[in-house]
Amino acid sequence: MDLRELFATNLRRLRHDKGLSQDELACDAEMSRSYLAQLETGKYHASLKIIGRLADVLEVDPVEFLKGPAGR
């Protein structure tokens, strides 16, 4: 799994864990829903600024976006 896929997978998981829709997370992180959707599918790279915003809204450390699956 490359880093973009890993980021996308973790972003979706963290959003679901918080019970947020894409619309809610995008609004809270001050980005468009379509951009967030592209991040969640791995089509776009996220800047450090965007990672910081998402981490703040999701109340996680930014490193959570790059953690591999347990047991790897």
N, CA and C atoms as an extended XYZ file, in Angstrom:
216
Properties=species:S:1:pos:R:3:atomname:S:1:resname:S:1:resid:I:1 pbc="F F F"
N         0.859       -1.175        0.000 N   MET     1
C         0.000        0.000        0.000 CA  MET     1
C         0.903        1.234        0.000 C   MET     1
N         0.682        2.142       -0.951 N   ASP     2
C         1.495        3.355       -0.963 CA  ASP     2
C         0.953        4.369        0.047 C   ASP     2
N         1.700        5.423        0.293 N   LEU     3
C         1.326        6.392        1.322 CA  LEU     3
C         0.004        7.087        1.034 C   LEU     3
N        -0.282        7.342       -0.235 N   ARG     4
C        -1.547        8.008       -0.566 CA  ARG     4
C        -2.720        7.099       -0.235 C   ARG     4
N        -2.610        5.814       -0.554 N   GLU     5
C        -3.662        4.846       -0.213 CA  GLU     5
C        -3.805        4.703        1.291 C   GLU     5
N        -2.678        4.643        1.986 N   LEU     6
C        -2.694        4.525        3.438 CA  LEU     6
C        -3.374        5.743        4.065 C   LEU     6
N        -3.021        6.936        3.593 N   PHE     7
C        -3.654        8.167        4.079 CA  PHE     7
C        -5.156        8.117        3.829 C   PHE     7
N        -5.557        7.747        2.621 N   ALA     8
C        -6.977        7.701        2.260 CA  ALA     8
C        -7.746        6.722        3.146 C   ALA     8
N        -7.184        5.545        3.353 N   THR     9
C        -7.823        4.530        4.193 CA  THR     9
C        -7.986        5.019        5.624 C   THR     9
N        -6.936        5.600        6.161 N   ASN    10
C        -6.994        6.101        7.534 CA  ASN    10
C        -7.933        7.289        7.669 C   ASN    10
N        -7.953        8.163        6.681 N   LEU    11
C        -8.870        9.305        6.716 CA  LEU    11
C       -10.317        8.826        6.775 C   LEU    11
N       -10.677        7.885        5.913 N   ARG    12
C       -12.048        7.337        5.929 CA  ARG    12
C       -12.363        6.705        7.276 C   ARG    12
N       -11.426        5.894        7.800 N   ARG    13
C       -11.641        5.218        9.073 CA  ARG    13
C       -11.817        6.221       10.214 C   ARG    13
N       -10.957        7.211       10.269 N   LEU    14
C       -11.041        8.204       11.335 CA  LEU    14
C       -12.333        9.021       11.244 C   LEU    14
N       -12.748        9.330       10.028 N   ARG    15
C       -14.010       10.068        9.845 CA  ARG    15
C       -15.180        9.217       10.314 C   ARG    15
N       -15.182        7.953        9.933 N   HIS    16
C       -16.262        7.049       10.367 CA  HIS    16
C       -16.258        6.864       11.877 C   HIS    16
N       -15.063        6.748       12.459 N   ASP    17
C       -14.953        6.594       13.919 CA  ASP    17
C       -15.580        7.776       14.655 C   ASP    17
N       -15.478        8.964       14.072 N   LYS    18
C       -16.068       10.168       14.674 CA  LYS    18
C       -17.549       10.322       14.340 C   LYS    18
N       -18.056        9.472       13.432 N   GLY    19
C       -19.460        9.553       13.049 CA  GLY    19
C       -19.786       10.763       12.199 C   GLY    19
N       -18.803       11.226       11.429 N   LEU    20
C       -19.011       12.408       10.587 CA  LEU    20
C       -19.258       12.009        9.136 C   LEU    20
N       -20.109       12.750        8.475 N   SER    21
C       -20.286       12.585        7.034 CA  SER    21
C       -19.160       13.343        6.336 C   SER    21
N       -18.999       13.099        5.048 N   GLN    22
C       -18.019       13.868        4.282 CA  GLN    22
C       -18.382       15.349        4.320 C   GLN    22
N       -19.662       15.661        4.197 N   ASP    23
C       -20.096       17.065        4.228 CA  ASP    23
C       -19.712       17.735        5.544 C   ASP    23
N       -19.940       17.048        6.648 N   GLU    24
C       -19.631       17.620        7.963 CA  GLU    24
C       -18.132       17.849        8.139 C   GLU    24
N       -17.339       16.841        7.797 N   LEU    25
C       -15.898       16.972        7.944 CA  LEU    25
C       -15.359       18.060        7.021 C   LEU    25
N       -15.808       18.073        5.793 N   ALA    26
C       -15.342       19.082        4.840 CA  ALA    26
C       -15.669       20.491        5.335 C   ALA    26
N       -16.865       20.685        5.821 N   CYS    27
C       -17.272       22.001        6.332 CA  CYS    27
C       -16.403       22.401        7.520 C   CYS    27
N       -16.241       21.497        8.473 N   ASP    28
C       -15.461       21.793        9.674 CA  ASP    28
C       -13.986       22.042        9.345 C   ASP    28
N       -13.462       21.374        8.320 N   ALA    29
C       -12.059       21.522        7.929 CA  ALA    29
C       -11.873       22.603        6.859 C   ALA    29
N       -12.944       23.292        6.521 N   GLU    30
C       -12.911       24.402        5.557 CA  GLU    30
C       -12.367       23.988        4.198 C   GLU    30
N       -12.992       22.948        3.635 N   MET    31
C       -12.662       22.500        2.281 CA  MET    31
C       -13.937       22.007        1.626 C   MET    31
N       -13.894       21.796        0.338 N   SER    32
C       -15.085       21.300       -0.354 CA  SER    32
C       -15.247       19.805       -0.117 C   SER    32
N       -16.480       19.338       -0.165 N   ARG    33
C       -16.750       17.919       -0.011 CA  ARG    33
C       -16.107       17.135       -1.138 C   ARG    33
N       -16.117       17.691       -2.339 N   SER    34
C       -15.538       16.965       -3.472 CA  SER    34
C       -14.027       16.792       -3.301 C   SER    34
N       -13.347       17.787       -2.745 N   TYR    35
C       -11.911       17.657       -2.475 CA  TYR    35
C       -11.673       16.573       -1.428 C   TYR    35
N       -12.468       16.583       -0.371 N   LEU    36
C       -12.349       15.555        0.663 CA  LEU    36
C       -12.580       14.166        0.066 C   LEU    36
N       -13.575       14.048       -0.782 N   ALA    37
C       -13.852       12.755       -1.422 CA  ALA    37
C       -12.655       12.290       -2.249 C   ALA    37
N       -11.996       13.224       -2.936 N   GLN    38
C       -10.821       12.867       -3.729 CA  GLN    38
C        -9.662       12.430       -2.831 C   GLN    38
N        -9.539       13.058       -1.660 N   LEU    39
C        -8.515       12.623       -0.699 CA  LEU    39
C        -8.820       11.221       -0.202 C   LEU    39
N       -10.094       10.948        0.069 N   GLU    40
C       -10.487        9.639        0.602 CA  GLU    40
C       -10.372        8.519       -0.417 C   GLU    40
N       -10.327        8.851       -1.674 N   THR    41
C       -10.145        7.821       -2.699 CA  THR    41
C        -8.694        7.744       -3.173 C   THR    41
N        -7.838        8.607       -2.626 N   GLY    42
C        -6.431        8.582       -2.984 CA  GLY    42
C        -6.100        9.232       -4.300 C   GLY    42
N        -7.008       10.028       -4.834 N   LYS    43
C        -6.751       10.676       -6.125 CA  LYS    43
C        -5.912       11.941       -5.983 C   LYS    43
N        -5.981       12.585       -4.821 N   TYR    44
C        -5.203       13.803       -4.570 CA  TYR    44
C        -4.244       13.575       -3.418 C   TYR    44
N        -3.140       14.308       -3.442 N   HIS    45
C        -2.201       14.351       -2.326 CA  HIS    45
C        -2.671       15.433       -1.368 C   HIS    45
N        -2.488       15.207       -0.084 N   ALA    46
C        -2.861       16.209        0.921 CA  ALA    46
C        -1.622       16.999        1.325 C   ALA    46
N        -1.777       18.312        1.414 N   SER    47
C        -0.683       19.144        1.907 CA  SER    47
C        -0.610       19.025        3.428 C   SER    47
N         0.484       19.475        3.995 N   LEU    48
C         0.620       19.470        5.450 CA  LEU    48
C        -0.441       20.353        6.098 C   LEU    48
N        -0.793       21.441        5.443 N   LYS    49
C        -1.834       22.334        5.957 CA  LYS    49
C        -3.169       21.595        6.058 C   LYS    49
N        -3.514       20.852        5.027 N   ILE    50
C        -4.769       20.092        5.004 CA  ILE    50
C        -4.731       18.979        6.047 C   ILE    50
N        -3.604       18.286        6.153 N   ILE    51
C        -3.474       17.225        7.160 CA  ILE    51
C        -3.678       17.816        8.554 C   ILE    51
N        -3.110       18.977        8.798 N   GLY    52
C        -3.286       19.643       10.085 CA  GLY    52
C        -4.727       19.993       10.376 C   GLY    52
N        -5.421       20.522        9.381 N   ARG    53
C        -6.848       20.860        9.560 CA  ARG    53
C        -7.677       19.625        9.862 C   ARG    53
N        -7.453       18.569        9.089 N   LEU    54
C        -8.204       17.328        9.296 CA  LEU    54
C        -7.923       16.737       10.667 C   LEU    54
N        -6.662       16.746       11.075 N   ALA    55
C        -6.289       16.219       12.390 CA  ALA    55
C        -6.961       17.020       13.500 C   ALA    55
N        -7.003       18.336       13.348 N   ASP    56
C        -7.660       19.180       14.355 CA  ASP    56
C        -9.133       18.838       14.483 C   ASP    56
N        -9.824       18.737       13.360 N   VAL    57
C       -11.264       18.450       13.380 CA  VAL    57
C       -11.527       17.053       13.926 C   VAL    57
N       -10.713       16.090       13.521 N   LEU    58
C       -10.908       14.706       13.955 CA  LEU    58
C       -10.314       14.441       15.343 C   LEU    58
N        -9.632       15.443       15.892 N   GLU    59
C        -9.026       15.356       17.223 CA  GLU    59
C        -8.063       14.177       17.336 C   GLU    59
N        -7.169       14.089       16.352 N   VAL    60
C        -6.142       13.047       16.346 CA  VAL    60
C        -4.787       13.685       16.069 C   VAL    60
N        -3.742       12.958       16.399 N   ASP    61
C        -2.399       13.385       16.045 CA  ASP    61
C        -2.237       13.146       14.539 C   ASP    61
N        -1.620       14.066       13.812 N   PRO    62
C        -1.467       13.883       12.361 CA  PRO    62
C        -0.822       12.562       11.959 C   PRO    62
N         0.016       11.983       12.830 N   VAL    63
C         0.671       10.717       12.505 CA  VAL    63
C        -0.344        9.583       12.307 C   VAL    63
N        -1.538        9.728       12.854 N   GLU    64
C        -2.574        8.700       12.708 CA  GLU    64
C        -2.931        8.441       11.245 C   GLU    64
N        -2.742        9.440       10.396 N   PHE    65
C        -3.070        9.278        8.978 CA  PHE    65
C        -2.090        8.366        8.251 C   PHE    65
N        -0.923        8.139        8.836 N   LEU    66
C         0.096        7.336        8.158 CA  LEU    66
C         0.428        6.036        8.873 C   LEU    66
N        -0.361        5.670        9.853 N   LYS    67
C        -0.126        4.407       10.545 CA  LYS    67
C        -0.605        3.241        9.696 C   LYS    67
N         0.235        2.234        9.619 N   GLY    68
C        -0.122        1.040        8.872 CA  GLY    68
C        -1.070        0.162        9.648 C   GLY    68
N        -1.634       -0.835        8.987 N   PRO    69
C        -2.545       -1.761        9.657 CA  PRO    69
C        -1.848       -2.476       10.816 C   PRO    69
N        -2.593       -2.784       11.850 N   ALA    70
C        -2.033       -3.490       12.999 CA  ALA    70
C        -1.491       -4.851       12.559 C   ALA    70
N        -0.383       -5.230       13.157 N   GLY    71
C         0.187       -6.532       12.828 CA  GLY    71
C         1.141       -6.531       11.666 C   GLY    71
N         1.407       -5.358       11.087 N   ARG    72
C         2.359       -5.268        9.971 CA  ARG    72
C         3.732       -4.950       10.436 C   ARG    72
